[in-house]
mmCIF file of C-alpha atoms (C1' of nucleotides) in Angstrom:
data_model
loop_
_atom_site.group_PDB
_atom_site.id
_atom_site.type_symbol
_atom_site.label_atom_id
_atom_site.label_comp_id
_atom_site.label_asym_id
_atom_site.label_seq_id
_atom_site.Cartn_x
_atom_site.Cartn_y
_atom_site.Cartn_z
ATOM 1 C CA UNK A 3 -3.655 32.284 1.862
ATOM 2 C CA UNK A 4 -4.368 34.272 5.144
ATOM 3 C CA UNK A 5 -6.410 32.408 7.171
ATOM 4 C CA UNK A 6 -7.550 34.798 9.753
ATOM 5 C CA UNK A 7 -6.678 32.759 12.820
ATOM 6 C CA UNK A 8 -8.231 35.594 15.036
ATOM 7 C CA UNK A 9 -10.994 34.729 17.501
ATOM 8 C CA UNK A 10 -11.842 31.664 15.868
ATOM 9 C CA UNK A 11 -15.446 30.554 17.405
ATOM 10 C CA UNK A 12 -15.253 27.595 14.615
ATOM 11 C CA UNK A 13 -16.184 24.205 16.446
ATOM 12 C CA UNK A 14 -13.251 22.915 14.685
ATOM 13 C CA UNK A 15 -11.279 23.332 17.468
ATOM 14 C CA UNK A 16 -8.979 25.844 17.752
ATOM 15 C CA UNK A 17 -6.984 23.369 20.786
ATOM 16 C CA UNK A 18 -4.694 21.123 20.488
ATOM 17 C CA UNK A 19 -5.827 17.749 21.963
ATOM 18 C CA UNK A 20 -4.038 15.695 24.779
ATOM 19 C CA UNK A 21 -3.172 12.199 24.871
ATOM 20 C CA UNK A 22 -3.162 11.376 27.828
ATOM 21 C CA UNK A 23 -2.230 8.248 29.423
ATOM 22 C CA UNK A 24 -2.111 7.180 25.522
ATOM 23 C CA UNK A 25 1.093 9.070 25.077
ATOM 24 C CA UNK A 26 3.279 5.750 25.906
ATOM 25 C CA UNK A 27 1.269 3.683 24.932
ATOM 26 C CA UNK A 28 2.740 1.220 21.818
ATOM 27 C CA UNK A 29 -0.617 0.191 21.207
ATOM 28 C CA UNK A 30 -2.094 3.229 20.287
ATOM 29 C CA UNK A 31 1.005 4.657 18.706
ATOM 30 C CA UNK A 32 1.840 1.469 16.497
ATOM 31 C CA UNK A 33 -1.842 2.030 15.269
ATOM 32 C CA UNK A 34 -1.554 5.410 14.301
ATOM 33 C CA UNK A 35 1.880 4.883 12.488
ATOM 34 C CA UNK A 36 0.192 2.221 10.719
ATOM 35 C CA UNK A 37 -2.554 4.350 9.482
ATOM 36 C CA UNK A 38 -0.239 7.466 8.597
ATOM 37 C CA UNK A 39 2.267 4.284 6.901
ATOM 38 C CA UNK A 40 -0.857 2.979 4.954
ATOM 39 C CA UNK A 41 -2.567 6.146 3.717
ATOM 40 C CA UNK A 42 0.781 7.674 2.165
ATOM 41 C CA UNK A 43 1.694 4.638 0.702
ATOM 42 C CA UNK A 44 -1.104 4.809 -1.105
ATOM 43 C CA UNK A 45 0.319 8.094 -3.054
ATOM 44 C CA UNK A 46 3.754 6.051 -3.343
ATOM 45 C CA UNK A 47 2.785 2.242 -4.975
ATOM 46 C CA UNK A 48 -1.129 2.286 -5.922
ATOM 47 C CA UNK A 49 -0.251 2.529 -9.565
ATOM 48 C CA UNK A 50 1.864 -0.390 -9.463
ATOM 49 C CA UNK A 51 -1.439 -2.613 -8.873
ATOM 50 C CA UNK A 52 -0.293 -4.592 -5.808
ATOM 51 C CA UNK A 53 -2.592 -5.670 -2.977
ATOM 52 C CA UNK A 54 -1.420 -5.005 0.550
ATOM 53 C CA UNK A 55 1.345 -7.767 1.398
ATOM 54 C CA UNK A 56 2.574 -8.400 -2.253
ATOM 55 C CA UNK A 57 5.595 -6.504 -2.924
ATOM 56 C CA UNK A 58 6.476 -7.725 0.850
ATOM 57 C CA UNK A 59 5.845 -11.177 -0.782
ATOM 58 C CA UNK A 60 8.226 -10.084 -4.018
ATOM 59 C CA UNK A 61 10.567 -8.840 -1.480
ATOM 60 C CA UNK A 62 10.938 -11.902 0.295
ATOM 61 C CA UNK A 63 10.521 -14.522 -2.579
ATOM 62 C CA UNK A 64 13.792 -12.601 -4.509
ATOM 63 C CA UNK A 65 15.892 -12.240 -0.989
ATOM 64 C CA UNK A 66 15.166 -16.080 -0.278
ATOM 65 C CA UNK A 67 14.566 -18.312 -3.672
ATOM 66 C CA UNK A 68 12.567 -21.310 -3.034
ATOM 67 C CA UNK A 69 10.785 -20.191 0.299
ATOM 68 C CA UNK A 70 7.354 -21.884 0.883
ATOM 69 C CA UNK A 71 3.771 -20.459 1.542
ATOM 70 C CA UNK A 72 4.254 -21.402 4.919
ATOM 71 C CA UNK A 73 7.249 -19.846 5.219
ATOM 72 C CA UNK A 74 6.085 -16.509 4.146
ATOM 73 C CA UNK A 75 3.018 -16.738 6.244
ATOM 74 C CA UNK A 76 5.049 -17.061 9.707
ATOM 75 C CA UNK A 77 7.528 -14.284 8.300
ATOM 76 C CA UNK A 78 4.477 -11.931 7.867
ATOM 77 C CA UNK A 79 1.991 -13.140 10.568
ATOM 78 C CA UNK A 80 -0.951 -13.987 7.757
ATOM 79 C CA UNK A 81 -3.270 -16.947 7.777
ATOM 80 C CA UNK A 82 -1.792 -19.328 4.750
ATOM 81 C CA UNK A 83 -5.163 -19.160 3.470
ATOM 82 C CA UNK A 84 -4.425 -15.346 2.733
ATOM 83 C CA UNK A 85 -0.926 -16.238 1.235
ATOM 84 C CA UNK A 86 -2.276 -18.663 -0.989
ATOM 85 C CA UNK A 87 -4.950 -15.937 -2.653
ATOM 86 C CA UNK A 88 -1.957 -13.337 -2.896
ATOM 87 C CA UNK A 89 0.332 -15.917 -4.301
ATOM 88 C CA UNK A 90 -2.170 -17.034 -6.781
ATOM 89 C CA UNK A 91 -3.180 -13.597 -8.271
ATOM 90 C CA UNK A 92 1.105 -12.979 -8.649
ATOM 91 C CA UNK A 93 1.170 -16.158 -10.790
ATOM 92 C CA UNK A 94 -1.535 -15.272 -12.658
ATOM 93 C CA UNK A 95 0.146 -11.947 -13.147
ATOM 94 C CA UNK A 96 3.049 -13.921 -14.467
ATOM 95 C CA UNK A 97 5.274 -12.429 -11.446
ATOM 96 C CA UNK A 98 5.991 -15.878 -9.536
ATOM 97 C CA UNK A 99 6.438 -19.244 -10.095
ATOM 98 C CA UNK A 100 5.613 -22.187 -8.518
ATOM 99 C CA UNK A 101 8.498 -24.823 -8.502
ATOM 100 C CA UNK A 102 8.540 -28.315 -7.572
ATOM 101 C CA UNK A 103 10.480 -29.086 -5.504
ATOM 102 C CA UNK A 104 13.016 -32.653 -5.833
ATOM 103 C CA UNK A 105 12.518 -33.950 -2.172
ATOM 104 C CA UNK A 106 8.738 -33.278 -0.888
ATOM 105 C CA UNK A 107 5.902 -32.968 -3.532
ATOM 106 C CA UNK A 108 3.667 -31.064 -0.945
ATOM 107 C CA UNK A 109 4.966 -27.996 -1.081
ATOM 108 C CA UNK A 110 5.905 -25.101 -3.576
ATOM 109 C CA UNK A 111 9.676 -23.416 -3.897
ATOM 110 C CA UNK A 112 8.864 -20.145 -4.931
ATOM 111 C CA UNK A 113 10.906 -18.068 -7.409
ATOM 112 C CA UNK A 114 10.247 -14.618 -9.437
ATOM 113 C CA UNK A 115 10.185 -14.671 -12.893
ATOM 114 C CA UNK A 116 12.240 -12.383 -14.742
ATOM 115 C CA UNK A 117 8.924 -9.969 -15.158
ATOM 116 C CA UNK A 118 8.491 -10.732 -11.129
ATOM 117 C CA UNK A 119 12.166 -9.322 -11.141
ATOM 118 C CA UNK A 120 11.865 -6.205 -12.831
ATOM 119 C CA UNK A 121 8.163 -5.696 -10.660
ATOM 120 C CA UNK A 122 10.468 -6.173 -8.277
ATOM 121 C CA UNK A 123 12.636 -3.986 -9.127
ATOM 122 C CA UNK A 124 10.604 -0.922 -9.235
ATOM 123 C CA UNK A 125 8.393 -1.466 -6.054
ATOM 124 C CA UNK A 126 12.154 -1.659 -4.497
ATOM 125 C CA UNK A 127 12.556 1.818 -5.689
ATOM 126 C CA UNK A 128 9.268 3.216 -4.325
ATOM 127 C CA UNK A 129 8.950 1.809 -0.815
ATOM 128 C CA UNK A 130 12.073 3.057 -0.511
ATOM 129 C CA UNK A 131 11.282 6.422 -1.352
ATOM 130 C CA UNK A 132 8.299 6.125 0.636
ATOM 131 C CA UNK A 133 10.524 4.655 3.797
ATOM 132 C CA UNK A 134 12.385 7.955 3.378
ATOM 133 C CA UNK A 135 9.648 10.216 3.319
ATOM 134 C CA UNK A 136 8.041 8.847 6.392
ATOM 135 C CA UNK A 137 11.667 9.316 8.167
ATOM 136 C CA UNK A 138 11.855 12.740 6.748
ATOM 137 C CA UNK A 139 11.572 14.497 9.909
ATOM 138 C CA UNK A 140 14.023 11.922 12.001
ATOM 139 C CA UNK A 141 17.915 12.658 11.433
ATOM 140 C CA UNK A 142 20.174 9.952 9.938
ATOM 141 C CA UNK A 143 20.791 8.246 13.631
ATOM 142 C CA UNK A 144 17.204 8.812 14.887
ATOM 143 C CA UNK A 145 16.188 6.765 11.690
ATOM 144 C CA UNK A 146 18.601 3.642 12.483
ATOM 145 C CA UNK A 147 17.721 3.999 15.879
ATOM 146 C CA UNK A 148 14.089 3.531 15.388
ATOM 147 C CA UNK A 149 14.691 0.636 12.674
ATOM 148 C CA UNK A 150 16.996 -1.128 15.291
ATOM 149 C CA UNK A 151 14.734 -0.566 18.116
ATOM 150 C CA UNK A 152 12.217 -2.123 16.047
ATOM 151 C CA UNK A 153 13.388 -5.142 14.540
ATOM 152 C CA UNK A 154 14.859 -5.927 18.273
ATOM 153 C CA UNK A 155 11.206 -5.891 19.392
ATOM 154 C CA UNK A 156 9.655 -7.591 16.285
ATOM 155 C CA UNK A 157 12.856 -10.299 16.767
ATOM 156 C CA UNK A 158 11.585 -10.485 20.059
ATOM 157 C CA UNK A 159 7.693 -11.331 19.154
ATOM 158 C CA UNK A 160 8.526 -13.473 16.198
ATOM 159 C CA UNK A 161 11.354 -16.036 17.593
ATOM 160 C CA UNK A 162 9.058 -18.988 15.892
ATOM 161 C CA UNK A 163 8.973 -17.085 12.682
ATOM 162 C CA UNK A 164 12.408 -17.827 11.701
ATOM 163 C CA UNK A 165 13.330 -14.307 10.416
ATOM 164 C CA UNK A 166 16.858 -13.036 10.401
ATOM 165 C CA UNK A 167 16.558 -9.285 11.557
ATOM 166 C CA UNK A 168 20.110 -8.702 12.820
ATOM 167 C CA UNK B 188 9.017 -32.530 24.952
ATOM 168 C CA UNK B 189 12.016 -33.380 23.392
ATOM 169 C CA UNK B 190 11.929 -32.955 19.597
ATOM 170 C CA UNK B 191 14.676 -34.400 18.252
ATOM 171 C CA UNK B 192 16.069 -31.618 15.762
ATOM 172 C CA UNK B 193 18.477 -33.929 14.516
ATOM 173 C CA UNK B 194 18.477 -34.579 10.655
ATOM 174 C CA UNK B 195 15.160 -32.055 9.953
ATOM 175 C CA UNK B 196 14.668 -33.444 6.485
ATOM 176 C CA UNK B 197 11.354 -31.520 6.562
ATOM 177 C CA UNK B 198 9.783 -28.841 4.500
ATOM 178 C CA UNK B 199 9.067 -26.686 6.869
ATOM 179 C CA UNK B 200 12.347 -24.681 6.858
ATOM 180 C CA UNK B 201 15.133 -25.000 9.011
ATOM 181 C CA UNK B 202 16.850 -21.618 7.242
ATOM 182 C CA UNK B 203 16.129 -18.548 8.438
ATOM 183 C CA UNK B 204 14.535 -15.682 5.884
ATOM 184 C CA UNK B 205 16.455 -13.164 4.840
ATOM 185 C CA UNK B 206 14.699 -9.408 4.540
ATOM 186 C CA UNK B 207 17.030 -7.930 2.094
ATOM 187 C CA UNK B 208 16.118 -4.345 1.282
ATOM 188 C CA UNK B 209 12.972 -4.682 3.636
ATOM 189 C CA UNK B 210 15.007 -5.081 6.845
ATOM 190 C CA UNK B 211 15.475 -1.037 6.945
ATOM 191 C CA UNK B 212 11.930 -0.421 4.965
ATOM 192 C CA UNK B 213 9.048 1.621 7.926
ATOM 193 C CA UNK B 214 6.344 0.706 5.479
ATOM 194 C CA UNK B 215 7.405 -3.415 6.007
ATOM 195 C CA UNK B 216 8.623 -2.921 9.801
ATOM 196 C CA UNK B 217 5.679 -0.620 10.550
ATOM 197 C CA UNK B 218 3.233 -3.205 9.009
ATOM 198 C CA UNK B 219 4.598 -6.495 10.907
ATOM 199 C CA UNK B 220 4.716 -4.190 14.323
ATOM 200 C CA UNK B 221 1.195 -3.790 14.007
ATOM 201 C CA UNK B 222 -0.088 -7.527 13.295
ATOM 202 C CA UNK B 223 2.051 -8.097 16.011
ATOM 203 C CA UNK B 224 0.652 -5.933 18.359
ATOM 204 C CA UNK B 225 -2.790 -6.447 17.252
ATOM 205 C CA UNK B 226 -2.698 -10.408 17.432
ATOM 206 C CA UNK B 227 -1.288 -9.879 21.054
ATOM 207 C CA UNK B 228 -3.834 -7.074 22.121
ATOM 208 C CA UNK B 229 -6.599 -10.080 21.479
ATOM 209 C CA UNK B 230 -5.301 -11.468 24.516
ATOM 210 C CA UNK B 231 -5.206 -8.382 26.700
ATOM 211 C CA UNK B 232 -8.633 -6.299 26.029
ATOM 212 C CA UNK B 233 -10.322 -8.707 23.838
ATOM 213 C CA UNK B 234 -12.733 -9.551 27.081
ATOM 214 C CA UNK B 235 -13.567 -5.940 27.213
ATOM 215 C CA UNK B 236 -15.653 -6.152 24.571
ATOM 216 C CA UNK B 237 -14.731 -2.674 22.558
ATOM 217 C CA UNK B 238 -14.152 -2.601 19.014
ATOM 218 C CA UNK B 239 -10.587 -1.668 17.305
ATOM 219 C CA UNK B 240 -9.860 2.121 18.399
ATOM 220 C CA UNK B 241 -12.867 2.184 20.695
ATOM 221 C CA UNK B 242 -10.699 2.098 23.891
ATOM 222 C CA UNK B 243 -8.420 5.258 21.734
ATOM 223 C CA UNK B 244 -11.518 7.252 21.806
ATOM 224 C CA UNK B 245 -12.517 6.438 25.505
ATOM 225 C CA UNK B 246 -8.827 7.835 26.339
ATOM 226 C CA UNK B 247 -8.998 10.707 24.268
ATOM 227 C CA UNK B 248 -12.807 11.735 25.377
ATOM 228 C CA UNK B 249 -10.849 11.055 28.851
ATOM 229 C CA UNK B 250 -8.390 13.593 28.226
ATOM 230 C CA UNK B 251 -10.096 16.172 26.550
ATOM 231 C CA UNK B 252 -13.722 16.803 27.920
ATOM 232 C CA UNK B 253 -16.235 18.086 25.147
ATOM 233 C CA UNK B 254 -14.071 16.771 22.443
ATOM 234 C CA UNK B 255 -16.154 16.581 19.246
ATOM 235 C CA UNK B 256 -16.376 13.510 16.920
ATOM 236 C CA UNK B 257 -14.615 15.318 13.635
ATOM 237 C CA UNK B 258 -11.738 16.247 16.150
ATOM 238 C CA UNK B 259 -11.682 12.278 16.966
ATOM 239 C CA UNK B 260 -11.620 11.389 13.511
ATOM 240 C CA UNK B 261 -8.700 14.048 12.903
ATOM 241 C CA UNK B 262 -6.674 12.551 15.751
ATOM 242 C CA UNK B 263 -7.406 9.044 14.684
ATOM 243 C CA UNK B 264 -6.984 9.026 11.309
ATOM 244 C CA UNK B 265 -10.404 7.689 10.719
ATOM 245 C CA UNK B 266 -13.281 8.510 8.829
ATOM 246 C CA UNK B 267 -16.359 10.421 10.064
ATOM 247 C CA UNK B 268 -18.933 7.935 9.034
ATOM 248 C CA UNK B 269 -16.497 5.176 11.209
ATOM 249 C CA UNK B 270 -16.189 7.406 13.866
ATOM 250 C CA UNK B 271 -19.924 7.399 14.255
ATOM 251 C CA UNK B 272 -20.746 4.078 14.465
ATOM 252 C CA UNK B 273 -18.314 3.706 17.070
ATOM 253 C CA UNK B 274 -19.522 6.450 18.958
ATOM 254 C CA UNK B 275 -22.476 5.170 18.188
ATOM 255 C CA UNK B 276 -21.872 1.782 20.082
ATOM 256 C CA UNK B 277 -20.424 3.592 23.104
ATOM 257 C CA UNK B 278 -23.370 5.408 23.696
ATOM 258 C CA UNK B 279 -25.500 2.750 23.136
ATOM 259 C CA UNK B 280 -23.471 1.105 25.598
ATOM 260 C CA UNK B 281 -23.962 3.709 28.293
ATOM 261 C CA UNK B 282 -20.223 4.774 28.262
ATOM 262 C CA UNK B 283 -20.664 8.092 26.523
ATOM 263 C CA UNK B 284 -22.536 10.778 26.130
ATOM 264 C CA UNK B 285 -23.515 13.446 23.242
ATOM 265 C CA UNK B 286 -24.123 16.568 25.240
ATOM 266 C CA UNK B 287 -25.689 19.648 23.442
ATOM 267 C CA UNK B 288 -22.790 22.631 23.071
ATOM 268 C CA UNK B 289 -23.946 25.849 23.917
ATOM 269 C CA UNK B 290 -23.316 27.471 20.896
ATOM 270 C CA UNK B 291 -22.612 25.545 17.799
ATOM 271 C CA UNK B 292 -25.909 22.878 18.006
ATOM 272 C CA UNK B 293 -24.480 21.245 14.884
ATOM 273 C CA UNK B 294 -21.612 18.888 16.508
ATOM 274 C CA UNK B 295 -21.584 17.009 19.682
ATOM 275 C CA UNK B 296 -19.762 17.436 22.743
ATOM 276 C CA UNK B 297 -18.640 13.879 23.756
ATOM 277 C CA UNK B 298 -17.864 13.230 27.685
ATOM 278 C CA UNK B 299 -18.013 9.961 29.442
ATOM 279 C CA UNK B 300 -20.642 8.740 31.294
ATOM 280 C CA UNK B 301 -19.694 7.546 35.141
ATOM 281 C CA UNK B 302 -19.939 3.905 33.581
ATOM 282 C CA UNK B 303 -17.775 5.177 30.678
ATOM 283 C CA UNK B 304 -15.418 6.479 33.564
ATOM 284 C CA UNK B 305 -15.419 3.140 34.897
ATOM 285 C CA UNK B 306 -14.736 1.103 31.717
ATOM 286 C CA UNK B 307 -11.626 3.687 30.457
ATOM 287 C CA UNK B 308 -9.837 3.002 33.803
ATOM 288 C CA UNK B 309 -9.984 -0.694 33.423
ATOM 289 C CA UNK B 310 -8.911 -0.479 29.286
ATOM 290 C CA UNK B 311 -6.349 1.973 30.707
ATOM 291 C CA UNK B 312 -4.544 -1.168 32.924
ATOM 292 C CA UNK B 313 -5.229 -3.248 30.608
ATOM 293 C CA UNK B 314 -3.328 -1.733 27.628
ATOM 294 C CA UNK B 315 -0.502 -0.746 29.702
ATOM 295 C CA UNK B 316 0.207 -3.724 30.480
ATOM 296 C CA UNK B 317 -0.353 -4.953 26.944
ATOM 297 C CA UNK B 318 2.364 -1.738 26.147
ATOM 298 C CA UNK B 319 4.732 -3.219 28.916
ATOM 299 C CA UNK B 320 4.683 -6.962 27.272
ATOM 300 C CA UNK B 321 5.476 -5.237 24.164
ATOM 301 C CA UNK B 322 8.169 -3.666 24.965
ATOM 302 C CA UNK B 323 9.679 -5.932 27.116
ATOM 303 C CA UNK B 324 12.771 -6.981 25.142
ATOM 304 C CA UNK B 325 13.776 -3.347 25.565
ATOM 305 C CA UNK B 326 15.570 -1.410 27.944
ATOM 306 C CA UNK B 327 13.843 1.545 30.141
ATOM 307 C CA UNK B 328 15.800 4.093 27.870
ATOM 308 C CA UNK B 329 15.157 2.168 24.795
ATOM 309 C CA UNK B 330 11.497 2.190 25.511
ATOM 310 C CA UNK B 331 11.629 5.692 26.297
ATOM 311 C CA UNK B 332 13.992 5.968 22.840
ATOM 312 C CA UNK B 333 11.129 3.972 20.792
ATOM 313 C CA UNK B 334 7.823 5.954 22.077
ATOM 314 C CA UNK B 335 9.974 8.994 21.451
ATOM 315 C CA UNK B 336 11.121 8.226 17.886
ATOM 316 C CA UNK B 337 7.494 7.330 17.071
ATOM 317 C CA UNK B 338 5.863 10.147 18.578
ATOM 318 C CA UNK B 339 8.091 12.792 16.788
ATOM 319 C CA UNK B 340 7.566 10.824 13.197
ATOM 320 C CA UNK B 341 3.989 11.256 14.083
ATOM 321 C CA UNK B 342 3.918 15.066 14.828
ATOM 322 C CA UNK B 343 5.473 15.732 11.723
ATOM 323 C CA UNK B 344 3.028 13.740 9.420
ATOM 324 C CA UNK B 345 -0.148 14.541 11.502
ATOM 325 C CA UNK B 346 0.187 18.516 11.780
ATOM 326 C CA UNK B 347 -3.411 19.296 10.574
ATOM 327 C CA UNK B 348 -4.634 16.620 13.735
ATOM 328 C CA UNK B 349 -4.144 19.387 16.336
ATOM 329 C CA UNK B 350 -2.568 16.824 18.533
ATOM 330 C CA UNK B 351 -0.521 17.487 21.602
ATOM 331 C CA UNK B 352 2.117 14.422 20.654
ATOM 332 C CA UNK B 353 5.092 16.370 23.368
ATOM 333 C "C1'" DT C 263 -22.320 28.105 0.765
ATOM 334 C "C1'" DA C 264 -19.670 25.466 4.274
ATOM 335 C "C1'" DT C 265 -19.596 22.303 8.238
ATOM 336 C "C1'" DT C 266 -21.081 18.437 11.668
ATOM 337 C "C1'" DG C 267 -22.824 14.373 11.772
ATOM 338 C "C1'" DT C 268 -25.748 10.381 9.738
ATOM 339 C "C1'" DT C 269 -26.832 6.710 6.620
ATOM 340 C "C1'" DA C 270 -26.071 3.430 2.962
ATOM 341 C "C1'" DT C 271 -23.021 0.844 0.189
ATOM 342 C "C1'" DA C 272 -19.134 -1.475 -1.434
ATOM 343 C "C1'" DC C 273 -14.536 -2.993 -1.066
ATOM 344 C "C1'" DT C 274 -10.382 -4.711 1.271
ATOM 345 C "C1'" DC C 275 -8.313 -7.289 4.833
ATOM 346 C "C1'" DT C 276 -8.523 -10.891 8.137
ATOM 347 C "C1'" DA C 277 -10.240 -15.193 10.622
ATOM 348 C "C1'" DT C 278 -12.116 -19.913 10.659
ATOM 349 C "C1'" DA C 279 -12.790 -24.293 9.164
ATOM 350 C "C1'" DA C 280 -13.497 -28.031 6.006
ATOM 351 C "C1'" DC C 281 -11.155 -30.097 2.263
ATOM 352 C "C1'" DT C 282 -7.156 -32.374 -0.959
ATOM 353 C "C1'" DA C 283 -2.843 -34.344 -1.589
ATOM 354 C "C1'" DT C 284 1.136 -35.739 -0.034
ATOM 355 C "C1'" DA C 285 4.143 -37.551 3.595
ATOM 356 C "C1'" DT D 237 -1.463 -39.112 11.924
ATOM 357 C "C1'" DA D 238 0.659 -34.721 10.521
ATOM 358 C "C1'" DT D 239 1.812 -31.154 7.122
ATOM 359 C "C1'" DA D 240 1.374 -27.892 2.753
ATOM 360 C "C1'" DG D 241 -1.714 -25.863 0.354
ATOM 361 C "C1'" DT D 242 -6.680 -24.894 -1.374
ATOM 362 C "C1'" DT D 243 -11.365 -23.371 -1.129
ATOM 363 C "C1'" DA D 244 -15.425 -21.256 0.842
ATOM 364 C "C1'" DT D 245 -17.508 -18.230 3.995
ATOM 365 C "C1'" DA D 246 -18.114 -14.838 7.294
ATOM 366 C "C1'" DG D 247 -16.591 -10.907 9.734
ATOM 367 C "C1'" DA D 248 -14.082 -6.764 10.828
ATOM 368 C "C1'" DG D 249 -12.107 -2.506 9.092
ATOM 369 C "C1'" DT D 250 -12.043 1.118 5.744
ATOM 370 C "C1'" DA D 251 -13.495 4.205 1.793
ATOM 371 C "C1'" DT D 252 -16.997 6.836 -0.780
ATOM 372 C "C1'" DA D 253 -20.814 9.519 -1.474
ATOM 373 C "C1'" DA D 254 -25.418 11.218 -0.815
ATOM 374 C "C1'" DC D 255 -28.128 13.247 2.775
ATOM 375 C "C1'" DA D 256 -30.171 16.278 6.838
ATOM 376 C "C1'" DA D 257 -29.491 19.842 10.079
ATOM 377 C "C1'" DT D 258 -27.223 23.805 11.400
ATOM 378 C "C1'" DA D 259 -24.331 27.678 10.734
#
DNA sequence: TATTGTTATACTCTATAACTATA
DNA sequence: TATAGTTATAGAGTATAACAATA
């Protein structure tokens, strides 16, 4: 429990290290947030057996019913080659299906089964936990703040994308 | 020029995607900023010829003179066998060197090299003004709002990292 | 026995391009 | 000729564990 902190002559560093011109920097930051996002998420939704992007793709297909590959490729900057492999393994799953649609045969309405629902469902529940925990150390305003801040930027970036982040 | 918007009887989506629960989700927001950010940093350093968090370490060897490579990995979230090849490169490349520490001969005390000197300085332009396009759809104070936000999420969830984030 | 760093290996994520089928 | 989606392939990024050298 005690951990001696006296006269540490450990090479593990016993300073705290500056950032430097890094400090501001989005770049660097965004990268960082990404990999603190990604490695606790890990403790949050691995069990559910979703790749990276899928319970996005859930998320998406059940807020906008009939929404194309394409469609969910702009909204989350992937290659549609990418969609098309994630899509594929949640129909195989039995999550999503692939409508027809009336008008133009080239293209696929997507919709969530009712087991794609209930997946749904209970991702729902754990990224939001996981949203929370992340925010834990940010008051109630300093959390919207930081949302708004960054869909305002990400509206910015992704005008061709066609997402609504007001 | 003119593309005639009239009557779109196309597929490719003239509605605009709702995010539903996901428009106040970090994990989703966090995950978009970064594809973002990283498609545009292509663009800004991509010339420079460093690998993904190669310019991070350049700053951070910048900033803190002897730093060794399991404190890098700390600060960067990265693993020590990554963290190695990298440094790896970079000293291949001339830019840094593994000086022997006085007392512990088991890690390395990384400094630049002149060269190395020479090649954070330009990276350090470079991804300010990659920073700068970034955040230009916000407001000095909301810029100063954003980095702030992020930097105090980040100090909370990386307290073992022995970073200065204030 | 614990720690720094290296090496080897596999897995995930992403990028590119050629292909089909529809329009 | 252009678009939606598929397939195949290669590359970058990350994770894991066994290893050597030093403490």
């Amino acid at each position: 429990m005690k951990k001696t902190p006296v006269s540490r002559t450990t090479a593990a560093a016993p300073r705290r290290l500056k950032l430097g011109p890094l400090r501001d920097n989005l770049g660097y930051l965004t990268r960082v947030l990404r990999n603190v996002t990604q490695q606790s998420s890990a403790r949050h939704v691995d069990d559910l057996g979703h790749a990276t992007g899928q319970i996005t793709m859930l998320g998406l297909i059940a807020a906008n019913e009939g929404v194309s590959q394409n469609e969910l490729a702009g909204a989350m900057l992937m290659r549609k080659s990418q969609v098309t492999s994630l899509i594929q393994d949640l129909v195989e799953r039995g999550l999503v299906q692939r409508a027809e649609q009336g008008g133009d045969r080239r293209y696929n309405a997507l919709t969530l089964t009712p087991p794609g629902q209930q997946a749904w469902k209970r991702a729902r529940d754990r990224i939001h936990q996981h949203s929370d925990e992340l925010l834990g150390a940010l008051s109630p305003d300093e959390r919207e703040q930081l949302t708004a801040l960054v869909r305002k930027l990400l509206a910015a970036h992704l005008q061709d994308a066609e997402i609504d982040f007001d």
